[in-house]
Coordinates of C-alpha atoms in Angstrom, one line a residue:
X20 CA 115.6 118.8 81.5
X21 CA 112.1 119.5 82.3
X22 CA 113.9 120.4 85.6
X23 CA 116.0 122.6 84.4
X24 CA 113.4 124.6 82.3
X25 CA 111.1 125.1 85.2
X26 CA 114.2 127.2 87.1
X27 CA 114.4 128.5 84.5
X28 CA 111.1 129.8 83.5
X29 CA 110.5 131.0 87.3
X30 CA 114.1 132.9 87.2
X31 CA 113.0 134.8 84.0
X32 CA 109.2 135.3 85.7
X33 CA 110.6 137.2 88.8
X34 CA 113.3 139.3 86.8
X35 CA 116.2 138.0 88.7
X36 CA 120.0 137.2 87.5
X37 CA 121.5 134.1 88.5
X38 CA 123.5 136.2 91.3
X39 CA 120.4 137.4 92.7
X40 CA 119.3 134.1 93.1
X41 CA 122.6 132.3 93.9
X42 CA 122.8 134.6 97.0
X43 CA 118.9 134.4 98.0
X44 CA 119.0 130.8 98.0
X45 CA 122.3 130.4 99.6
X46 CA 124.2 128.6 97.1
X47 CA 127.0 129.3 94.7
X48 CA 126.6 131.4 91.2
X49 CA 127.6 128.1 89.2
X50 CA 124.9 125.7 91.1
X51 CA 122.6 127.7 89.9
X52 CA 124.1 127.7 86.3
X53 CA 124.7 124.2 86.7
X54 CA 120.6 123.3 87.6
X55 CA 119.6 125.7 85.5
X56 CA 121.5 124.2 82.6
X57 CA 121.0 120.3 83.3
X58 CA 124.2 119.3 84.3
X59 CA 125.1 116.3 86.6
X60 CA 121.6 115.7 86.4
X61 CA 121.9 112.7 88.8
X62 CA 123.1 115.3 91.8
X63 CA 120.3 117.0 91.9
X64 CA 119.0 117.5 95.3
X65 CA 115.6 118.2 96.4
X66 CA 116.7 120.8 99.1
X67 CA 118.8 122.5 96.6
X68 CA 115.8 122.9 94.3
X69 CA 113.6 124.0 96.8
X70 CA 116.0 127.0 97.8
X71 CA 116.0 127.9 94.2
X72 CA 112.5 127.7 93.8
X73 CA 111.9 129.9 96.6
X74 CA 114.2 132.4 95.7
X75 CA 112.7 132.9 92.2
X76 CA 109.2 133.4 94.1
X77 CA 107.6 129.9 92.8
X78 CA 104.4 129.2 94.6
X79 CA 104.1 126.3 96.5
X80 CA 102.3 123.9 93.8
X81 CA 105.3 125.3 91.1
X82 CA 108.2 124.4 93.7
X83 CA 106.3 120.8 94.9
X84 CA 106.4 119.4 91.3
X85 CA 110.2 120.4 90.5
X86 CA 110.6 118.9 94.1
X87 CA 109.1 115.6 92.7
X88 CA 110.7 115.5 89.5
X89 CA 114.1 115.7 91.5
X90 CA 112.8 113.2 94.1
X91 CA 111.8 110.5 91.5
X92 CA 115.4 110.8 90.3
X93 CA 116.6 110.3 93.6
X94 CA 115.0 107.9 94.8
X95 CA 114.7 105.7 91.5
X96 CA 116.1 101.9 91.8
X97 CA 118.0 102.9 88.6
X98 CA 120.2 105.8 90.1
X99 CA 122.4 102.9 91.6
X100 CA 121.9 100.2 89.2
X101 CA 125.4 99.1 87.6
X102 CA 123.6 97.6 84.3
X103 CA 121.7 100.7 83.8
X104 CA 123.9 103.1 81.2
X105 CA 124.1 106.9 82.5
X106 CA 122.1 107.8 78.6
X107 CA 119.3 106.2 80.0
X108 CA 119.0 107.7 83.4
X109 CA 117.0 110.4 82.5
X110 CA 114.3 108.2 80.5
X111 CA 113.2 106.0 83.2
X112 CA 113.1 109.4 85.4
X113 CA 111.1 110.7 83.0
X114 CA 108.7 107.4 82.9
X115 CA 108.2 107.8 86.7
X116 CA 106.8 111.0 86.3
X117 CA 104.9 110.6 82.8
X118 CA 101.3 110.0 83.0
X119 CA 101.5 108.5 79.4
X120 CA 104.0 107.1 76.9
X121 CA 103.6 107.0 73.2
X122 CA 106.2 104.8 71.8
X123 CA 107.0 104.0 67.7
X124 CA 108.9 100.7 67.4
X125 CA 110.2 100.1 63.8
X126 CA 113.0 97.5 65.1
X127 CA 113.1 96.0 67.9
X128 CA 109.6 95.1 70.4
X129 CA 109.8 98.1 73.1
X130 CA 111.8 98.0 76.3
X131 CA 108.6 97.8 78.2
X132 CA 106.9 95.2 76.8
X133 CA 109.8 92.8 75.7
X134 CA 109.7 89.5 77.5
X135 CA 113.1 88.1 79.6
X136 CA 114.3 86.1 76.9
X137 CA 113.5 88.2 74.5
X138 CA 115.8 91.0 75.8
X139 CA 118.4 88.0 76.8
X140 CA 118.6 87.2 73.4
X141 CA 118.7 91.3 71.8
X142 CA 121.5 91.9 74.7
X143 CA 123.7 88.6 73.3
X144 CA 123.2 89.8 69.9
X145 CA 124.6 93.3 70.5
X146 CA 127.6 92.7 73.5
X147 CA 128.9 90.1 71.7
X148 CA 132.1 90.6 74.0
X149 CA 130.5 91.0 76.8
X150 CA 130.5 88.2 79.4
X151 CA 127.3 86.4 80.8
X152 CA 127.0 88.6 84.1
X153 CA 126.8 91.7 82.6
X154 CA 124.4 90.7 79.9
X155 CA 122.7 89.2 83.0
X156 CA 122.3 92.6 84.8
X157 CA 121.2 94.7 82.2
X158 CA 118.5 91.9 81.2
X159 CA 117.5 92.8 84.9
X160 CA 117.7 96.6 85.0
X161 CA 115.3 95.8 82.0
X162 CA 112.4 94.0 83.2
X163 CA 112.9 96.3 86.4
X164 CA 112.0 99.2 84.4
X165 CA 108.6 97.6 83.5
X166 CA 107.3 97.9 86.5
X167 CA 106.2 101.3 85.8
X168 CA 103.4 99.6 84.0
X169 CA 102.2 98.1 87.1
X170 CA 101.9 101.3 89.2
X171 CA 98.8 103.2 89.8
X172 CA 97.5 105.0 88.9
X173 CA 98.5 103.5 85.5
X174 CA 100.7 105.2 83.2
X175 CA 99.5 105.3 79.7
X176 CA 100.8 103.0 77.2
X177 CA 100.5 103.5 73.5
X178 CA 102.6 101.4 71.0
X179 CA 102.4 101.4 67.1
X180 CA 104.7 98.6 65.9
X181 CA 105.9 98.1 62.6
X182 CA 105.0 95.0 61.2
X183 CA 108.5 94.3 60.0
X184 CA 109.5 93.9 63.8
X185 CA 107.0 90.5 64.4
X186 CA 109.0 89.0 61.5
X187 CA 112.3 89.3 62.4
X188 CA 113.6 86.8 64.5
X189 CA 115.4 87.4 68.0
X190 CA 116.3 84.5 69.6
X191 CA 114.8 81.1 68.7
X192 CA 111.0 80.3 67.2
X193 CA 110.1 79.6 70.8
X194 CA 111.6 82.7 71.9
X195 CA 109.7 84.8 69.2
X196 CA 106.3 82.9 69.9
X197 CA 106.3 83.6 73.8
X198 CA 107.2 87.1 72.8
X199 CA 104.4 87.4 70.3
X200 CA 102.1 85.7 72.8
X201 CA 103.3 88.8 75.7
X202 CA 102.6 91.2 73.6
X203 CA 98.5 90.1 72.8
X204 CA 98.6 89.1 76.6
X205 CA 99.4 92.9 77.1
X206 CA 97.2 94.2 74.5
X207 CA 94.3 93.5 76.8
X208 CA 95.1 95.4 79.5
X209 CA 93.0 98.9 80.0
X210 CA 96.0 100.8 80.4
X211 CA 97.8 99.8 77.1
X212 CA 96.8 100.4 73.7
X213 CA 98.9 98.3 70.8
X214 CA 98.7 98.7 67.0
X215 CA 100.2 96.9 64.3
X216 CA 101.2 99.0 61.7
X217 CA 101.0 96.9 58.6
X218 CA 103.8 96.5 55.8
X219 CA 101.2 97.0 53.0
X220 CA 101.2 100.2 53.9
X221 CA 104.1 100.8 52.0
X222 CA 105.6 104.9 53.5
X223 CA 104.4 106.1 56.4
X224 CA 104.8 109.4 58.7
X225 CA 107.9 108.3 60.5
X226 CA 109.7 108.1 57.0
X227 CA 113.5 106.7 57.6
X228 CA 113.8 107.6 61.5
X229 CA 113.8 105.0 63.6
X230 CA 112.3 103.8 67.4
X231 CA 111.1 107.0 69.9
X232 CA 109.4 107.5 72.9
X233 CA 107.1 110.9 73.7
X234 CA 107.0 111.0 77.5
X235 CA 104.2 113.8 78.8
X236 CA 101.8 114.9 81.4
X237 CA 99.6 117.3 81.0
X238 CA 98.4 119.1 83.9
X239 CA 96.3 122.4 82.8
X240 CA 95.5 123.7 86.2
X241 CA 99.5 123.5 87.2
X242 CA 100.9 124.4 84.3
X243 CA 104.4 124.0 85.9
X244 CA 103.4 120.1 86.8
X245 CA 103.0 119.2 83.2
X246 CA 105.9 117.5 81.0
X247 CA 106.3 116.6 77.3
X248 CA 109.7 115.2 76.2
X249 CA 110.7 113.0 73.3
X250 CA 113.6 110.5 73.6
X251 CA 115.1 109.3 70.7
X252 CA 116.9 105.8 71.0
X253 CA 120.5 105.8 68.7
X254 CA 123.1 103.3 69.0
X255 CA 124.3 103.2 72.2
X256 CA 123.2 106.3 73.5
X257 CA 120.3 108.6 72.9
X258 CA 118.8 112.1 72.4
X259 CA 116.3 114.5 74.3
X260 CA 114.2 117.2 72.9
X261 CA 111.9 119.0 74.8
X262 CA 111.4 122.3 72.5
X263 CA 108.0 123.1 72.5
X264 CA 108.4 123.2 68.2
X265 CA 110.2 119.6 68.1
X266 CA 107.4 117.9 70.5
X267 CA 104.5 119.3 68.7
X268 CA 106.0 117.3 65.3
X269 CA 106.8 114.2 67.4
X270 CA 103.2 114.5 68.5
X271 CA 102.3 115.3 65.1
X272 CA 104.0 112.1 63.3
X273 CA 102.5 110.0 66.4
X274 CA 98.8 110.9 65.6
X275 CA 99.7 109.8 61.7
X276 CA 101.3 107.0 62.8
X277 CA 98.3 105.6 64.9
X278 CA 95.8 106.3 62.4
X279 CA 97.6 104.4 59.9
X280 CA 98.0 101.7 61.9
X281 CA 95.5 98.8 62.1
X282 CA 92.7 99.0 65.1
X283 CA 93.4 97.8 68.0
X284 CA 91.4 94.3 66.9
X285 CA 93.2 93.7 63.9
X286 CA 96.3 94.0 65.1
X287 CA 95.6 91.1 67.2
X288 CA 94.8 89.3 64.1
X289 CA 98.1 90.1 62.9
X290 CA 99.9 89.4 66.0
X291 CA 98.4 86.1 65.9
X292 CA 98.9 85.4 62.0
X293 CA 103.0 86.6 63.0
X294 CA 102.8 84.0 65.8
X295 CA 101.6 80.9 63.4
X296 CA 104.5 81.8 61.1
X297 CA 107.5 81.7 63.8
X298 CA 105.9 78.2 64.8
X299 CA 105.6 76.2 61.5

């Protein structure tokens, strides 16, 4: 996506069609079309963007960040991973790449920060037909994708959890208590910011939409570096905006959202008060 709008953008800046370009860069009319327009987004190739690049006159710091964008797709873990569905290809691109992550979780503990058996027992819930292997894999494909977290530098995480989600019960009390316990354990780290959002709050910003994630880096001096995309999890696939109008009120509802939400401190205290109630 963000991809495809760079080619874009550097097409439109030097005035050229996608013919003049195609030919320049010494591929075909419909790669071009096909880059420019996201398409088989895992074949990207870093020499292909490159000639593109060059053809539309990018300078040098424009043409090395699509370069990495593509190269982070390539050379991803989850480009080959078999438990990994093609819908969420693009996210944990985008992750690499992110210098932050701003995540609104009104059902389920984020991807990120979910323990093993906590995403063992989500995954048996919702393949109910699906044999132990497979549930197996994409358990792993799971906790593989936390590793961003562990990367430096650090990427940027910022959750605001609904209450409601430390009540309900995934798995067992044991299951729910080591989760609850993960997520304080996190909480403390520098690079992570968690808050609670309480239930006696009654409506809040995010009104009846559900879980999303707003990816971005912000590079001012490399405009053509920076990256702002939302990712909106739905049942068994998902959706990604990147309109400059649609990001702004993502951003917008984030910033309500975290300044409902309780501090950083209380929301330990109501971590911990969740905890005491799975394990009465």
């Amino acid at each position: 996506m963000q991809i495809a709008r760079g080619l874009q953008a550097l097409r439109s800046r030097a005035g050229r069609t996608q013919t003049e370009v195609a030919k320049l860069a010494g591929v075909s009319v419909g790669t071009v079309n096909r880059y420019e327009s996201w398409q088989d987004r895992a074949k990207l190739r870093v020499p292909t963007v490159r000639a593109i690049a060059d053809a539309c006159d990018a300078t040098s710091s424009e043409r090395d960040a699509l370069v990495q964008l593509v190269s982070s797709q390539e050379s991803g873990w989850w480009m080959d991973h078999p438990a990994v569905p093609e819908i969420l290809d693009p996210l944990v691109s985008f992750e690499a790449y992110a210098s932050y992550e701003h995540v609104w979780a009104n059902a389920l503990v984020p991807g990120l920060l979910q323990t093993p058996r906590y995403a063992l027992a989500l995954h048996q819930a919702a393949e109910v037909r699906a044999d132990a292997e497979a549930i197996s894999s994409t358990v792993d494909a799971r906790i593989q994708r936390q590793s961003i977290l562990e990367r430096s530098p650090a990427l940027h995480l910022w959750v605001v959890l609904d209450e409601a989600v430390l009540r309900r019960q995934v798995g067992d009390k044991d299951v729910m208590a080591e989760q609850i316990d993960h997520l304080m354990m996190m909480a403390e780290r520098p690079n992570i910011d968690l808050q609670v959002l309480p239930a006696s709050l009654g409506a809040h910003a995010a009104g009846s939409g559900g879980h999303f994630i707003l990816l971005g880096r912000d590079d001012e001096r490399d405009p053509m570096a920076s990256m702002a995309v939302v990712y909106l999890e739905l049942h068994r696939r998902g959706l990604y905006l990147d309109a400059p109008d649609d990001v702004r009120d993502y951003k917008i509802m984030f910033d309500y959202l975290r300044s409902g939400a309780a501090d950083p401190a209380f929301s330990l205290t109501l971590l911990a008060n969740a905890r005491q109630e799975h394990t009465r």
